Amino acid sequence: MTKQQTPQRRRGRGGRERILAAADALFEAQGITGTSMEQVAAAAPVSKRTLYAHFPTKDDLVVGHLRNLVESGRTLEGVLDRSDLTPEERILALFTAPEADPIRGCPFIDAAAEFPDPASPVHQFAAEQKRRLVRLLADLTSELGVANPLVLAEQLAVLVDGAASRSMALNDASCIQHAKNAAQALLAAATPGR
């Protein structure tokens, strides 16, 4: 291939994606507050100027990271949109033990814990994802014909979040199975004719 035929990569192309990929890996390994913007730039690799052009603040980067997780379907909640499963199967699929070791908890709970100020954009985004989970669960419990779909959705969300937090803290996937058993009991009680 001649120099003219060799494809040339334009500078800056794909920088945002590389930044988000680096942030994903570093945040998972080190935590959000344990990761500096300089580390993300080095791991991407991009200049600090490029990093700050895409994400002017660390809050912007963290929200971008969380949004990317949602949009890419890499969160546990993505199973709730699957059309190949019944509503009950989708709900129970939330209680699938991760294959990662060590076990990582919910990225939204982790982010809210690391940005505890409710006015923080990161905390607000994480809280909205927790509300979104309840809405998705309420839609599914409504499809099951339960009398109080929102109440059951809240109960199931507490089990999901509790299982994620406890399994992460203890690095013990059996916590998720205990929560799944409780979810099955709640669903059976709410849908006695099924």
XYZ file of N, CA and C in Angstrom:
582
model
N 0.832 -1.178 0.000
C 0.000 0.000 0.000
C 0.882 1.249 0.000
N 0.561 2.163 -0.819
C 1.320 3.405 -0.824
C 0.843 4.292 0.301
N 1.647 5.285 0.565
C 1.283 6.207 1.639
C -0.072 6.840 1.380
N -0.367 7.079 0.109
C -1.641 7.701 -0.249
C -2.813 6.750 0.026
N -2.587 5.433 -0.105
C -3.646 4.459 0.090
C -3.832 4.055 1.559
N -2.849 4.309 2.381
C -2.938 3.937 3.787
C -4.007 4.783 4.464
N -5.008 4.125 5.075
C -6.034 4.929 5.743
C -5.429 5.688 6.915
N -5.714 6.941 6.974
C -5.215 7.784 8.049
C -6.330 8.033 9.063
N -6.001 7.841 10.292
C -6.973 8.116 11.338
C -6.929 9.594 11.672
N -8.091 10.191 11.708
C -8.151 11.609 12.058
C -7.983 11.762 13.552
N -7.266 12.784 13.919
C -7.058 13.047 15.344
C -8.393 13.375 15.994
N -8.587 12.840 17.193
C -9.777 13.147 17.956
C -10.958 12.240 17.684
N -10.907 11.463 16.621
C -12.011 10.564 16.299
C -12.089 9.460 17.341
N -13.276 9.229 17.852
C -13.457 8.157 18.817
C -12.998 8.497 20.216
N -12.594 9.724 20.425
C -12.100 10.126 21.747
C -13.136 9.949 22.838
N -14.350 10.352 22.556
C -15.414 10.237 23.559
C -15.626 8.785 23.954
N -15.660 7.895 22.970
C -15.868 6.480 23.249
C -14.703 5.896 24.047
N -13.471 6.302 23.693
C -12.305 5.819 24.439
C -12.325 6.328 25.873
N -12.744 7.571 26.047
C -12.829 8.148 27.400
C -13.841 7.357 28.231
N -15.019 7.095 27.645
C -16.041 6.352 28.390
C -15.593 4.923 28.696
N -14.918 4.281 27.757
C -14.418 2.926 28.000
C -13.385 2.924 29.121
N -12.492 3.907 29.107
C -11.491 4.014 30.171
C -12.164 4.299 31.512
N -13.127 5.208 31.513
C -13.841 5.525 32.754
C -14.559 4.293 33.288
N -15.225 3.538 32.411
C -15.908 2.313 32.835
C -14.945 1.400 33.590
N -13.804 1.126 32.975
C -12.840 0.192 33.567
C -12.265 0.734 34.871
N -11.882 2.000 34.871
C -11.270 2.578 36.070
C -12.275 2.730 37.208
N -13.483 3.182 36.901
C -14.488 3.343 37.950
C -14.828 2.003 38.579
N -14.888 0.960 37.758
C -15.195 -0.363 38.303
C -14.051 -0.878 39.166
N -12.832 -0.642 38.742
C -11.675 -1.159 39.474
C -11.328 -0.345 40.712
N -11.478 0.992 40.625
C -10.981 1.867 41.681
C -12.063 2.665 42.388
N -13.269 2.643 41.857
C -14.305 3.526 42.369
C -14.242 4.857 41.652
N -15.302 5.608 41.777
C -15.372 6.888 41.067
C -14.465 7.920 41.718
N -14.591 8.104 43.015
C -13.773 9.126 43.666
C -12.304 8.720 43.732
N -12.018 7.433 43.613
C -10.641 6.962 43.602
C -9.967 7.100 42.251
N -10.683 7.577 41.266
C -10.161 7.718 39.902
C -10.070 9.196 39.549
N -8.897 9.611 39.128
C -8.720 11.016 38.738
C -8.987 11.198 37.251
N -9.262 12.415 36.879
C -9.463 12.753 35.470
C -8.173 12.471 34.689
N -7.020 12.702 35.320
C -5.742 12.446 34.668
C -5.576 10.958 34.351
N -6.018 10.100 35.266
C -5.947 8.657 35.021
C -6.833 8.263 33.841
N -8.011 8.847 33.766
C -8.922 8.553 32.652
C -8.291 9.001 31.342
N -7.719 10.200 31.308
C -7.085 10.711 30.089
C -5.943 9.786 29.656
N -5.137 9.345 30.606
C -4.004 8.475 30.286
C -4.472 7.115 29.775
N -5.533 6.579 30.375
C -6.025 5.255 29.980
C -6.774 5.295 28.656
N -7.270 6.458 28.240
C -8.123 6.535 27.047
C -7.435 6.199 25.721
N -6.274 6.510 25.366
C -5.486 7.677 25.744
C -5.917 8.903 24.920
N -6.115 9.982 25.640
C -6.444 11.262 25.021
C -5.737 12.355 25.808
N -5.635 13.512 25.217
C -5.063 14.652 25.941
C -6.089 15.131 26.961
N -5.591 15.829 27.955
C -6.514 16.414 28.940
C -7.448 17.411 28.250
N -6.941 18.073 27.258
C -7.772 19.028 26.514
C -8.962 18.312 25.870
N -8.695 17.149 25.261
C -9.771 16.372 24.641
C -10.747 15.877 25.697
N -10.217 15.378 26.805
C -11.080 14.903 27.887
C -12.015 16.009 28.357
N -11.454 17.181 28.637
C -12.267 18.278 29.154
C -13.174 18.890 28.082
N -12.843 18.712 26.819
C -13.737 19.173 25.752
C -15.015 18.338 25.736
N -14.870 17.042 25.994
C -16.041 16.156 26.026
C -16.746 16.188 27.378
N -15.982 16.286 28.443
C -16.527 16.227 29.808
C -15.861 17.330 30.634
N -16.465 18.522 30.666
C -15.837 19.659 31.346
C -15.566 19.448 32.843
N -16.356 18.591 33.490
C -16.153 18.334 34.919
C -16.211 16.832 35.173
N -15.768 16.433 36.337
C -15.859 15.021 36.688
C -17.318 14.597 36.805
N -18.170 15.475 37.310
C -19.603 15.162 37.360
C -20.127 14.823 35.968
N -19.716 15.611 34.971
C -20.140 15.357 33.590
C -19.662 13.984 33.119
N -18.426 13.634 33.472
C -17.884 12.340 33.081
C -18.650 11.206 33.745
N -18.939 11.354 35.022
C -19.645 10.287 35.739
C -21.060 10.122 35.193
N -21.759 11.215 34.951
C -23.103 11.118 34.363
C -23.007 10.500 32.973
N -22.005 10.897 32.197
C -21.805 10.300 30.877
C -21.554 8.806 30.966
N -20.763 8.405 31.931
C -20.482 6.986 32.180
C -21.766 6.232 32.521
N -22.546 6.774 33.445
C -23.791 6.107 33.851
C -24.791 6.064 32.701
N -24.906 7.151 31.977
C -25.820 7.197 30.820
C -25.381 6.171 29.772
N -24.088 6.057 29.560
C -23.561 5.091 28.604
C -23.906 3.654 29.031
N -23.837 3.380 30.329
C -24.214 2.053 30.821
C -25.680 1.756 30.498
N -26.540 2.742 30.721
C -27.976 2.568 30.453
C -28.220 2.379 28.961
N -27.677 3.282 28.146
C -27.943 3.257 26.711
C -27.371 2.026 26.024
N -26.300 1.482 26.567
C -25.681 0.298 25.957
C -26.329 -0.996 26.440
N -27.253 -0.889 27.404
C -27.919 -2.088 27.919
C -27.061 -2.906 28.854
N -26.002 -2.306 29.391
C -25.099 -3.055 30.265
C -25.477 -2.995 31.734
N -26.695 -2.559 31.997
C -27.161 -2.588 33.378
C -28.117 -3.759 33.540
N -28.286 -4.170 34.751
C -29.158 -5.300 35.044
C -30.587 -5.046 34.579
N -31.014 -3.790 34.633
C -32.380 -3.439 34.263
C -32.697 -3.705 32.800
N -31.682 -3.853 31.965
C -31.894 -4.126 30.550
C -32.723 -5.377 30.303
N -32.686 -6.317 31.243
C -33.451 -7.564 31.090
C -34.956 -7.301 31.120
N -35.375 -6.195 31.700
C -36.802 -5.900 31.814
C -37.435 -5.555 30.466
N -36.617 -5.244 29.482
C -37.126 -4.921 28.148
C -37.166 -6.126 27.211
N -36.714 -7.262 27.663
C -36.660 -8.436 26.785
C -38.059 -8.944 26.460
N -38.323 -9.109 25.168
C -39.643 -9.572 24.750
C -39.733 -11.096 24.684
N -38.605 -11.782 24.823
C -38.613 -13.239 24.755
C -38.933 -13.892 26.099
N -39.121 -13.080 27.137
C -39.435 -13.585 28.470
C -40.798 -13.077 28.920
N -41.465 -13.848 29.753
C -42.729 -13.392 30.339
C -42.422 -12.287 31.346
N -43.424 -11.511 31.744
C -43.173 -10.476 32.758
C -42.541 -11.050 34.039
N -43.037 -12.181 34.502
C -42.475 -12.773 35.726
C -41.028 -13.219 35.505
N -40.733 -13.795 34.360
C -39.360 -14.217 34.061
C -38.420 -13.012 34.000
N -38.900 -11.902 33.446
C -38.071 -10.693 33.376
C -37.770 -10.173 34.774
N -38.791 -10.167 35.613
C -38.583 -9.694 36.984
C -37.569 -10.585 37.694
N -37.748 -11.877 37.611
C -36.849 -12.802 38.315
C -35.445 -12.802 37.725
N -35.318 -12.425 36.453
C -33.989 -12.351 35.838
C -33.136 -11.238 36.452
N -33.784 -10.291 37.123
C -33.033 -9.259 37.843
C -32.159 -9.878 38.939
N -32.534 -11.056 39.367
C -31.835 -11.722 40.465
C -30.903 -12.806 39.923
N -30.091 -12.426 38.963
C -29.110 -13.325 38.369
C -27.747 -12.964 38.937
N -27.077 -13.955 39.485
C -25.769 -13.702 40.093
C -24.758 -13.293 39.025
N -23.986 -12.255 39.298
C -22.960 -11.831 38.334
C -21.815 -12.832 38.308
N -21.121 -12.849 37.178
C -19.979 -13.748 37.049
C -18.685 -13.076 37.488
N -18.731 -11.784 37.765
C -17.536 -11.045 38.133
C -17.040 -11.439 39.524
N -15.747 -11.401 39.685
C -15.144 -11.607 40.996
C -14.012 -10.603 41.138
N -14.096 -9.665 42.026
C -15.129 -9.547 43.043
C -16.440 -9.026 42.456
N -17.501 -9.284 43.183
C -18.830 -8.848 42.761
C -18.914 -7.335 42.908
N -19.393 -6.701 41.864
C -19.627 -5.256 41.903
C -21.104 -5.026 42.121
N -21.425 -4.026 42.881
C -22.824 -3.713 43.144
C -23.437 -2.915 42.010
N -24.545 -2.307 42.305
C -25.252 -1.476 41.334
C -24.453 -0.194 41.089
N -24.160 0.125 39.833
C -23.384 1.341 39.568
C -24.110 2.616 39.991
N -25.434 2.583 40.012
C -26.188 3.776 40.399
C -26.139 3.980 41.917
N -26.241 2.905 42.659
C -26.106 3.005 44.115
C -24.692 3.445 44.468
N -23.710 2.847 43.784
C -22.325 3.231 44.036
C -22.117 4.721 43.770
N -22.644 5.200 42.641
C -22.476 6.614 42.285
C -23.184 7.524 43.288
N -24.388 7.150 43.690
C -25.118 7.972 44.669
C -24.377 8.013 46.002
N -23.762 6.899 46.380
C -23.003 6.865 47.636
C -21.748 7.737 47.543
N -21.121 7.759 46.382
C -19.903 8.547 46.227
C -20.192 10.032 45.990
N -21.420 10.351 45.601
C -21.864 11.739 45.425
C -23.130 11.914 46.261
N -22.983 12.002 47.590
C -24.146 11.958 48.476
C -25.056 13.187 48.452
N -24.605 14.297 47.932
C -25.438 15.500 47.885
C -26.585 15.278 46.901
N -27.845 15.293 47.374
C -28.987 15.072 46.484
C -29.072 16.076 45.332
N -28.412 17.224 45.454
C -28.426 18.224 44.388
C -27.360 17.950 43.328
N -26.451 17.025 43.599
C -25.395 16.696 42.647
C -25.999 16.090 41.384
N -25.516 16.475 40.201
C -26.025 15.887 38.956
C -25.859 14.358 38.934
N -24.775 13.864 39.515
C -24.545 12.417 39.554
C -25.601 11.751 40.417
N -25.819 12.300 41.612
C -26.817 11.735 42.524
C -28.205 11.793 41.891
N -28.513 12.901 41.244
C -29.819 13.045 40.602
C -30.009 12.035 39.478
N -28.971 11.799 38.676
C -29.077 10.818 37.596
C -29.273 9.420 38.184
N -28.506 9.100 39.214
C -28.633 7.785 39.854
C -30.031 7.604 40.435
N -30.552 8.631 41.091
C -31.893 8.553 41.680
C -32.943 8.359 40.589
N -32.772 9.030 39.466
C -33.733 8.871 38.364
C -33.708 7.436 37.836
N -32.546 6.824 37.781
C -32.482 5.428 37.330
C -33.170 4.493 38.317
N -33.093 4.805 39.600
C -33.793 4.003 40.603
C -35.311 4.176 40.465
N -35.761 5.400 40.154
C -37.189 5.622 39.901
C -37.625 4.916 38.617
N -36.749 4.935 37.612
C -37.037 4.248 36.345
C -37.206 2.746 36.581
N -36.385 2.162 37.421
C -36.507 0.740 37.737
C -37.890 0.446 38.298
N -38.355 1.270 39.200
C -39.687 1.065 39.786
C -40.763 1.193 38.725
N -40.633 2.168 37.824
C -41.634 2.312 36.756
C -41.669 1.071 35.862
N -40.497 0.566 35.503
C -40.437 -0.642 34.673
C -41.053 -1.835 35.400
N -40.740 -1.971 36.672
C -41.303 -3.068 37.457
C -42.818 -2.904 37.618
N -43.273 -1.680 37.790
C -44.715 -1.438 37.921
C -45.442 -1.817 36.633
N -44.836 -1.527 35.496
C -45.443 -1.933 34.220
C -45.572 -3.453 34.145
N -44.517 -4.147 34.558
C -44.542 -5.610 34.497
C -45.505 -6.213 35.512
N -45.527 -5.664 36.722
C -46.455 -6.204 37.722
C -47.894 -5.897 37.337
N -48.096 -4.788 36.644
C -49.432 -4.470 36.139
C -49.851 -5.501 35.089
N -48.923 -5.892 34.224
C -49.208 -6.931 33.227
C -49.590 -8.254 33.899
N -49.059 -8.481 35.082
C -49.378 -9.708 35.816
C -50.749 -9.631 36.485
N -51.345 -8.438 36.477
C -52.675 -8.273 37.042
C -52.711 -8.149 38.553
N -51.633 -7.695 39.163
C -51.635 -7.566 40.622
C -52.486 -6.367 41.042
N -53.004 -6.429 42.259
C -53.905 -5.387 42.755
C -53.200 -4.046 42.944
N -51.963 -4.063 43.446
C -51.212 -2.830 43.711
C -49.839 -2.915 43.032
N -49.796 -2.704 41.710
C -48.533 -2.894 40.997
C -47.394 -2.001 41.484
N -47.693 -0.758 41.858
C -46.636 0.146 42.299
C -46.047 -0.295 43.633
N -46.897 -0.769 44.538
C -46.406 -1.244 45.838
C -45.498 -2.457 45.642
N -45.938 -3.395 44.830
C -45.118 -4.578 44.575
C -43.824 -4.189 43.854
N -43.905 -3.238 42.945
C -42.705 -2.772 42.242
C -41.688 -2.195 43.214
N -42.154 -1.407 44.172
C -41.249 -0.840 45.190
C -40.616 -1.953 46.029
N -41.404 -2.943 46.412
C -40.880 -4.053 47.205
C -39.813 -4.820 46.422
N -40.081 -5.070 45.157
C -39.121 -5.783 44.316
C -37.842 -4.960 44.117
N -37.995 -3.652 43.945
C -36.827 -2.779 43.775
C -35.954 -2.801 45.027
N -36.589 -2.810 46.196
C -35.819 -2.895 47.445
C -35.040 -4.206 47.494
N -35.653 -5.286 47.054
C -34.948 -6.572 47.016
C -33.777 -6.540 46.032
N -34.002 -5.970 44.856
C -32.942 -5.881 43.845
C -31.766 -5.075 44.382
N -32.067 -3.883 44.915
C -31.000 -3.014 45.417
C -30.308 -3.616 46.636
N -31.084 -4.220 47.509
C -30.500 -4.853 48.691
C -29.598 -6.015 48.318
N -30.026 -6.810 47.364
C -29.217 -7.949 46.922
C -27.918 -7.466 46.283
N -28.005 -6.419 45.463
C -26.802 -5.886 44.811
C -25.816 -5.355 45.845
N -26.328 -4.604 46.815
C -25.452 -4.014 47.828
C -24.850 -5.078 48.743
N -25.671 -5.991 49.206
C -25.196 -7.019 50.138
C -24.220 -7.981 49.459
N -24.527 -8.390 48.231
C -23.625 -9.314 47.545
C -22.279 -8.648 47.261
N -22.292 -7.341 46.976
C -21.049 -6.615 46.755
C -20.262 -6.489 48.055
N -20.941 -6.092 49.126
C -20.250 -5.896 50.401
C -19.636 -7.193 50.928
N -20.348 -8.289 50.736
C -19.873 -9.585 51.246
C -19.130 -10.399 50.188
N -19.149 -9.920 48.932
C -18.622 -10.683 47.793
C -19.195 -12.103 47.816
N -20.515 -12.156 47.948
C -21.216 -13.440 48.102
C -22.479 -13.424 47.246
N -22.446 -14.192 46.171
C -23.570 -14.226 45.233
C -24.802 -14.909 45.815
N -24.674 -15.645 46.916
C -25.843 -16.309 47.495
C -26.870 -15.294 47.991
N -26.449 -14.084 48.263
C -27.387 -13.031 48.678
C -28.438 -12.808 47.590
N -28.011 -12.919 46.357
C -28.916 -12.688 45.230
C -29.964 -13.793 45.166
N -29.559 -15.029 45.449
C -30.517 -16.136 45.446
C -31.540 -15.968 46.565
N -31.101 -15.501 47.721
C -32.046 -15.250 48.824
C -33.070 -14.192 48.418
N -32.609 -13.143 47.763
C -33.519 -12.089 47.303
C -34.468 -12.628 46.230
N -33.971 -13.494 45.363
C -34.816 -14.087 44.325
C -35.914 -14.928 44.958
N -35.572 -15.700 45.990
C -36.583 -16.501 46.694
C -37.659 -15.601 47.304
N -37.239 -14.479 47.875
C -38.199 -13.527 48.448
C -39.071 -12.911 47.345
N -38.462 -12.595 46.204
C -39.223 -12.031 45.076
C -40.257 -13.043 44.572
N -39.878 -14.299 44.481
C -40.824 -15.339 44.053
C -41.988 -15.435 45.030
N -41.703 -15.330 46.327
C -42.780 -15.380 47.323
C -43.705 -14.180 47.191
N -43.141 -12.991 46.964
C -43.961 -11.789 46.779
C -44.847 -11.923 45.534
N -44.256 -12.406 44.449
C -45.022 -12.566 43.208
C -46.126 -13.604 43.379
N -45.836 -14.694 44.060
C -46.847 -15.738 44.282
C -47.989 -15.207 45.139
N -47.662 -14.435 46.161
C -48.710 -13.875 47.037
C -49.569 -12.858 46.289
N -48.950 -12.109 45.365
C -49.679 -11.071 44.628
C -50.492 -11.633 43.460
N -50.151 -12.819 43.021
C -50.852 -13.439 41.884
C -51.269 -14.864 42.263
N -52.194 -15.007 43.224
C -52.525 -16.335 43.739
C -53.144 -17.283 42.698
N -53.769 -16.782 41.659
C -54.410 -17.651 40.684
C -53.485 -18.146 39.589
N -52.240 -17.695 39.571
C -51.328 -18.035 38.474
C -50.635 -19.345 38.721
